[in-house]
mmCIF file of C-alpha atoms and ligand atoms in Angstrom:
data_model
loop_
_atom_site.group_PDB
_atom_site.id
_atom_site.type_symbol
_atom_site.label_atom_id
_atom_site.label_comp_id
_atom_site.label_asym_id
_atom_site.label_seq_id
_atom_site.Cartn_x
_atom_site.Cartn_y
_atom_site.Cartn_z
ATOM 1 C CA MET A 30 241.298 31.101 -16.297
ATOM 2 C CA LEU A 31 243.727 28.571 -14.836
ATOM 3 C CA TYR A 32 245.123 27.436 -18.181
ATOM 4 C CA ARG A 33 246.841 29.391 -20.880
ATOM 5 C CA ASN A 34 245.077 29.148 -24.200
ATOM 6 C CA ALA A 35 247.337 26.460 -25.669
ATOM 7 C CA ASP A 36 247.112 24.287 -22.625
ATOM 8 C CA CYS A 37 243.376 24.723 -22.641
ATOM 9 C CA GLY A 38 243.138 23.563 -26.244
ATOM 10 C CA ILE A 39 245.182 20.463 -25.483
ATOM 11 C CA LEU A 40 243.091 19.757 -22.412
ATOM 12 C CA LEU A 41 239.932 20.091 -24.425
ATOM 13 C CA ARG A 42 241.223 17.795 -27.103
ATOM 14 C CA PHE A 43 242.226 15.266 -24.475
ATOM 15 C CA THR A 44 238.808 15.388 -22.897
ATOM 16 C CA HIS A 45 237.188 14.947 -26.283
ATOM 17 C CA VAL A 46 239.357 11.924 -27.192
ATOM 18 C CA GLY A 47 238.803 10.558 -23.734
ATOM 19 C CA ALA A 48 235.058 10.803 -24.133
ATOM 20 C CA VAL A 49 235.038 9.122 -27.502
ATOM 21 C CA PHE A 50 237.300 6.392 -26.189
ATOM 22 C CA ALA A 51 235.121 5.850 -23.122
ATOM 23 C CA VAL A 52 232.039 5.496 -25.316
ATOM 24 C CA ALA A 53 233.874 3.044 -27.640
ATOM 25 C CA VAL A 54 235.002 0.944 -24.649
ATOM 26 C CA PHE A 55 231.508 1.010 -23.229
ATOM 27 C CA VAL A 56 229.892 -0.114 -26.513
ATOM 28 C CA VAL A 57 232.466 -2.761 -27.478
ATOM 29 C CA GLY A 58 233.013 -3.915 -23.946
ATOM 30 C CA ALA A 59 229.382 -3.972 -22.906
ATOM 31 C CA PRO A 60 228.610 -7.754 -23.029
ATOM 32 C CA ALA A 61 231.999 -8.910 -21.713
ATOM 33 C CA ASP A 62 235.378 -7.544 -20.742
ATOM 34 C CA SER A 63 236.932 -6.843 -24.180
ATOM 35 C CA ASN A 64 240.307 -7.867 -22.825
ATOM 36 C CA SER A 65 239.224 -11.179 -21.442
ATOM 37 C CA PRO A 66 241.552 -14.098 -22.248
ATOM 38 C CA SER A 67 239.082 -15.643 -24.653
ATOM 39 C CA ASP A 68 238.737 -12.384 -26.608
ATOM 40 C CA ILE A 69 242.517 -12.023 -26.866
ATOM 41 C CA ILE A 70 242.777 -15.619 -28.085
ATOM 42 C CA LYS A 71 240.040 -15.069 -30.675
ATOM 43 C CA ALA A 72 241.657 -11.855 -31.839
ATOM 44 C CA ARG A 73 245.101 -13.420 -32.340
ATOM 45 C CA GLN A 74 243.700 -16.480 -34.064
ATOM 46 C CA ALA A 75 241.914 -14.116 -36.412
ATOM 47 C CA SER A 76 245.141 -12.182 -37.010
ATOM 48 C CA MET A 77 246.938 -15.404 -37.789
ATOM 49 C CA LYS A 78 244.275 -16.340 -40.324
ATOM 50 C CA VAL A 79 244.542 -12.964 -41.995
ATOM 51 C CA MET A 80 248.317 -13.407 -42.224
ATOM 52 C CA ALA A 81 247.867 -16.831 -43.751
ATOM 53 C CA GLU A 82 245.527 -15.459 -46.377
ATOM 54 C CA ALA A 83 247.968 -12.614 -47.136
ATOM 55 C CA GLY A 84 250.857 -15.078 -47.409
ATOM 56 C CA LYS A 85 248.858 -17.198 -49.828
ATOM 57 C CA THR A 86 248.116 -14.203 -51.956
ATOM 58 C CA ILE A 87 251.840 -13.320 -52.286
ATOM 59 C CA ALA A 88 252.799 -16.925 -52.880
ATOM 60 C CA GLY A 89 250.042 -17.291 -55.464
ATOM 61 C CA MET A 90 251.369 -14.316 -57.409
ATOM 62 C CA PHE A 91 254.904 -15.736 -57.428
ATOM 63 C CA GLU A 92 253.576 -19.087 -58.578
ATOM 64 C CA GLY A 93 251.505 -17.521 -61.315
ATOM 65 C CA LYS A 94 248.279 -18.819 -59.816
ATOM 66 C CA LEU A 95 247.148 -15.260 -59.149
ATOM 67 C CA PRO A 96 247.669 -12.270 -61.458
ATOM 68 C CA TYR A 97 250.373 -9.973 -60.137
ATOM 69 C CA ASP A 98 249.087 -6.711 -58.848
ATOM 70 C CA ALA A 99 251.627 -4.482 -57.140
ATOM 71 C CA MET A 100 249.050 -2.888 -54.849
ATOM 72 C CA THR A 101 247.527 -6.188 -53.616
ATOM 73 C CA PHE A 102 251.025 -7.668 -53.303
ATOM 74 C CA LYS A 103 252.182 -4.738 -51.185
ATOM 75 C CA LYS A 104 249.015 -4.586 -49.124
ATOM 76 C CA SER A 105 249.311 -8.292 -48.306
ATOM 77 C CA ALA A 106 252.937 -7.823 -47.201
ATOM 78 C CA GLU A 107 251.996 -4.767 -45.151
ATOM 79 C CA THR A 108 249.212 -6.738 -43.489
ATOM 80 C CA ILE A 109 251.671 -9.355 -42.403
ATOM 81 C CA SER A 110 254.180 -6.799 -41.148
ATOM 82 C CA ARG A 111 251.438 -4.994 -39.230
ATOM 83 C CA LEU A 112 250.187 -8.190 -37.519
ATOM 84 C CA SER A 113 253.611 -9.667 -36.723
ATOM 85 C CA GLY A 114 256.464 -8.161 -34.790
ATOM 86 C CA ASP A 115 255.503 -6.257 -31.646
ATOM 87 C CA ALA A 116 251.759 -6.505 -32.456
ATOM 88 C CA MET A 117 252.076 -10.276 -32.317
ATOM 89 C CA VAL A 118 254.222 -10.231 -29.183
ATOM 90 C CA ILE A 119 251.548 -8.433 -27.185
ATOM 91 C CA GLU A 120 248.848 -10.823 -28.346
ATOM 92 C CA PHE A 121 250.224 -13.617 -26.118
ATOM 93 C CA PRO A 122 249.952 -12.547 -22.441
ATOM 94 C CA ALA A 123 250.672 -15.338 -19.980
ATOM 95 C CA THR A 124 247.027 -15.598 -18.861
ATOM 96 C CA THR A 125 245.996 -16.642 -22.389
ATOM 97 C CA LEU A 126 248.432 -19.490 -22.894
ATOM 98 C CA GLY A 127 247.586 -23.169 -22.811
ATOM 99 C CA PRO A 128 244.241 -24.897 -23.546
ATOM 100 C CA PRO A 129 241.698 -24.074 -24.920
ATOM 101 C CA SER A 130 244.141 -22.010 -27.027
ATOM 102 C CA ALA A 131 246.696 -23.767 -29.166
ATOM 103 C CA ALA A 132 249.422 -21.518 -27.817
ATOM 104 C CA LYS A 133 251.759 -23.504 -25.543
ATOM 105 C CA SER A 134 252.340 -22.224 -22.043
ATOM 106 C CA GLU A 135 256.123 -22.585 -22.763
ATOM 107 C CA ILE A 136 255.889 -19.272 -24.593
ATOM 108 C CA ASP A 137 256.047 -17.531 -21.243
ATOM 109 C CA GLN A 138 259.393 -19.229 -20.463
ATOM 110 C CA SER A 139 260.858 -18.472 -23.863
ATOM 111 C CA ARG A 140 259.848 -14.906 -24.485
ATOM 112 C CA GLU A 141 263.091 -13.905 -26.215
ATOM 113 C CA GLU A 142 262.911 -16.727 -28.704
ATOM 114 C CA PHE A 143 259.214 -16.230 -29.328
ATOM 115 C CA ASP A 144 259.540 -12.451 -29.802
ATOM 116 C CA ALA A 145 262.505 -12.890 -32.117
ATOM 117 C CA LEU A 146 260.446 -15.225 -34.370
ATOM 118 C CA ALA A 147 257.647 -12.681 -34.449
ATOM 119 C CA ARG A 148 260.032 -9.889 -35.337
ATOM 120 C CA LYS A 149 261.758 -11.898 -38.086
ATOM 121 C CA VAL A 150 258.397 -12.369 -39.768
ATOM 122 C CA ALA A 151 257.876 -8.609 -39.687
ATOM 123 C CA SER A 152 261.304 -7.817 -41.128
ATOM 124 C CA PHE A 153 260.923 -10.285 -44.032
ATOM 125 C CA ALA A 154 257.436 -8.836 -44.675
ATOM 126 C CA THR A 155 258.972 -5.373 -44.905
ATOM 127 C CA VAL A 156 261.451 -6.588 -47.531
ATOM 128 C CA ILE A 157 258.602 -8.137 -49.549
ATOM 129 C CA SER A 158 256.578 -4.962 -49.275
ATOM 130 C CA ALA A 159 259.467 -2.787 -50.468
ATOM 131 C CA ALA A 160 259.907 -4.984 -53.554
ATOM 132 C CA ALA A 161 256.450 -3.996 -54.831
ATOM 133 C CA ASP A 162 257.538 -0.325 -55.037
ATOM 134 C CA LYS A 163 260.100 -1.195 -57.684
ATOM 135 C CA ALA A 164 257.806 -3.478 -59.604
ATOM 136 C CA PRO A 165 254.626 -1.597 -60.458
ATOM 137 C CA ASN A 166 253.866 -3.608 -63.604
ATOM 138 C CA GLY A 167 254.930 -7.147 -62.973
ATOM 139 C CA ILE A 168 257.248 -9.417 -60.988
ATOM 140 C CA THR A 169 260.768 -8.419 -61.952
ATOM 141 C CA GLN A 170 263.660 -10.803 -62.381
ATOM 142 C CA ASP A 171 265.398 -9.493 -59.256
ATOM 143 C CA MET A 172 262.380 -10.364 -57.113
ATOM 144 C CA ARG A 173 262.932 -13.973 -58.049
ATOM 145 C CA MET A 174 264.638 -16.607 -55.951
ATOM 146 C CA GLY A 175 268.331 -16.882 -56.562
ATOM 147 C CA SER A 176 268.675 -13.606 -58.431
ATOM 148 C CA SER A 177 270.963 -11.810 -56.000
ATOM 149 C CA SER A 178 274.666 -12.745 -56.194
ATOM 150 C CA THR A 179 275.127 -13.696 -52.563
ATOM 151 C CA MET A 180 271.888 -15.663 -52.330
ATOM 152 C CA GLY A 181 272.346 -17.302 -55.719
ATOM 153 C CA SER A 182 275.640 -18.791 -54.727
ATOM 154 C CA SER A 183 274.267 -19.965 -51.407
ATOM 155 C CA LEU A 184 271.778 -22.112 -53.271
ATOM 156 C CA LEU A 185 274.746 -23.847 -54.910
ATOM 157 C CA GLY A 186 276.320 -24.375 -51.516
ATOM 158 C CA LYS A 187 278.989 -21.716 -52.020
ATOM 159 C CA ARG A 188 277.926 -19.314 -49.383
ATOM 160 C CA LYS A 189 279.826 -16.030 -49.358
ATOM 161 C CA VAL A 190 277.954 -14.879 -46.352
ATOM 162 C CA PRO A 191 277.499 -17.094 -43.312
ATOM 163 C CA ALA A 192 273.997 -18.454 -42.735
ATOM 164 C CA GLY A 193 271.886 -16.004 -40.813
ATOM 165 C CA LYS A 194 274.199 -13.098 -41.600
ATOM 166 C CA GLU A 195 272.700 -12.199 -44.956
ATOM 167 C CA ASP A 196 271.491 -8.621 -45.355
ATOM 168 C CA ALA A 197 267.724 -9.195 -45.433
ATOM 169 C CA THR A 198 267.121 -6.044 -47.361
ATOM 170 C CA LYS A 199 269.115 -7.429 -50.297
ATOM 171 C CA LEU A 200 267.077 -10.603 -50.485
ATOM 172 C CA PRO A 201 264.938 -11.182 -53.539
ATOM 173 C CA ALA A 202 261.317 -10.890 -52.400
ATOM 174 C CA GLU A 203 260.553 -14.488 -53.323
ATOM 175 C CA HIS A 204 263.364 -15.691 -51.136
ATOM 176 C CA ALA A 205 262.240 -13.381 -48.300
ATOM 177 C CA LEU A 206 258.773 -14.959 -48.628
ATOM 178 C CA HIS A 207 260.164 -18.459 -48.263
ATOM 179 C CA LEU A 208 262.265 -17.494 -45.276
ATOM 180 C CA MET A 209 259.324 -15.680 -43.739
ATOM 181 C CA LEU A 210 257.064 -18.728 -44.067
ATOM 182 C CA GLN A 211 259.806 -20.789 -42.485
ATOM 183 C CA GLU A 212 259.626 -18.522 -39.444
ATOM 184 C CA CYS A 213 255.873 -19.040 -39.235
ATOM 185 C CA SER A 214 256.459 -22.790 -39.326
ATOM 186 C CA SER A 215 259.342 -22.720 -36.787
ATOM 187 C CA CYS A 216 257.203 -20.827 -34.314
ATOM 188 C CA HIS A 217 254.285 -23.199 -34.835
ATOM 189 C CA ALA A 218 256.519 -26.269 -34.455
ATOM 190 C CA LYS A 219 257.853 -25.000 -31.177
ATOM 191 C CA PHE A 220 255.024 -22.990 -29.635
ATOM 192 C CA ARG A 221 251.793 -24.275 -31.016
ATOM 193 C CA GLU A 222 250.036 -27.543 -30.244
ATOM 194 C CA LYS A 223 246.921 -28.879 -31.693
ATOM 195 C CA VAL A 224 244.114 -28.934 -29.174
ATOM 196 C CA LYS A 225 240.901 -30.975 -29.488
HETATM 197 C C1 HEC B 2 256.118 -16.151 -32.784
HETATM 198 C C2 HEC B 2 255.316 -17.303 -33.074
HETATM 199 C C3 HEC B 2 254.433 -17.322 -34.257
HETATM 200 C C4 HEC B 2 254.713 -16.812 -35.496
HETATM 201 C C5 HEC B 2 255.934 -16.100 -35.979
HETATM 202 C C6 HEC B 2 253.568 -17.133 -36.317
HETATM 203 N N1 HEC B 2 252.619 -17.832 -35.621
HETATM 204 FE FE1 HEC B 2 250.866 -18.508 -36.295
HETATM 205 N N2 HEC B 2 250.381 -19.170 -34.461
HETATM 206 C C7 HEC B 2 251.248 -19.116 -33.345
HETATM 207 C C8 HEC B 2 250.528 -19.668 -32.226
HETATM 208 C C9 HEC B 2 251.128 -19.791 -30.796
HETATM 209 C C10 HEC B 2 249.259 -20.063 -32.670
HETATM 210 C C11 HEC B 2 248.113 -20.646 -31.806
HETATM 211 C C12 HEC B 2 247.293 -19.465 -31.362
HETATM 212 C C13 HEC B 2 246.108 -19.833 -30.451
HETATM 213 O O1 HEC B 2 245.412 -20.863 -30.706
HETATM 214 O O2 HEC B 2 245.837 -19.094 -29.515
HETATM 215 C C14 HEC B 2 249.231 -19.731 -34.083
HETATM 216 C C15 HEC B 2 248.121 -20.022 -34.915
HETATM 217 C C16 HEC B 2 248.100 -19.858 -36.276
HETATM 218 C C17 HEC B 2 247.016 -20.202 -37.157
HETATM 219 C C18 HEC B 2 245.706 -20.872 -36.712
HETATM 220 C C19 HEC B 2 244.755 -19.775 -36.266
HETATM 221 C C20 HEC B 2 243.382 -20.307 -35.807
HETATM 222 O O3 HEC B 2 242.422 -20.083 -36.488
HETATM 223 O O4 HEC B 2 243.367 -20.977 -34.749
HETATM 224 C C21 HEC B 2 247.384 -19.862 -38.423
HETATM 225 C C22 HEC B 2 246.574 -20.030 -39.698
HETATM 226 C C23 HEC B 2 248.702 -19.222 -38.340
HETATM 227 N N3 HEC B 2 249.121 -19.242 -37.032
HETATM 228 C C24 HEC B 2 249.379 -18.685 -39.408
HETATM 229 C C25 HEC B 2 250.620 -18.024 -39.321
HETATM 230 C C26 HEC B 2 251.328 -17.430 -40.414
HETATM 231 C C27 HEC B 2 250.856 -17.485 -41.851
HETATM 232 C C28 HEC B 2 252.462 -16.907 -39.929
HETATM 233 C C29 HEC B 2 253.603 -16.183 -40.638
HETATM 234 C C30 HEC B 2 253.260 -15.163 -41.576
HETATM 235 C C31 HEC B 2 252.455 -17.174 -38.497
HETATM 236 N N4 HEC B 2 251.337 -17.847 -38.181
HETATM 237 C C32 HEC B 2 253.466 -16.766 -37.665
HETATM 238 C C33 HEC B 2 252.468 -18.624 -33.315
HETATM 239 C C34 HEC B 2 253.139 -17.951 -34.356
#
């Protein structure tokens, strides 16, 4: 025996995972390379659509158009946080930018800015998700826009905290939602162009 028992177990597990992975790649990747630019583009466009749906669900609950349900609310926020941040950053490799995708090729020259926008979406989504834990039965007053002291005063133009320096974790969820959607729009305004 070349390997001690423990090593052997790890090796076996590795081989097993490797085999399953190889089969999965073979099956999924059979018709075309699963990492081809067009597949990456399709995948990220699908992720964006899922985020848009999730954002609508949360907004709908705040607006009273949808019944509040803590689990759905949280799941939607978690969906956005999972699909934004680093997960979003890696969905835009240089070879996939420009037509036929709506992602501008400028993304590759502005990685820092692009990545920061993706990460801001994720951090606001985390704040929104956390709010659901404290509100199992309904939207609470402190989830509402303007309910925290620092943010409330900022709406009246008396900012105690400089713009951009607010502690995001103290934001009411509704405010976090608005700021998050602004990040979506800022990124689109700068890095997306309509094709066709
Ligand atoms: C860091 C930049 C960035 C952020 C942040 C971002 N997007 Fe996008 N989004 C893009 C780009 C670039 C495209 C074009 C993708 C393509 O066509 O390949 C896009 C496309 C879309 C689309 C169209 C998808 C399709 O079917 O073609 C929707 C809907 C969308 N985004 C929603 C959102 C929502 C909702 C958020 C926030 C929760 C968001 N996006 C955040 C960059 C961003």
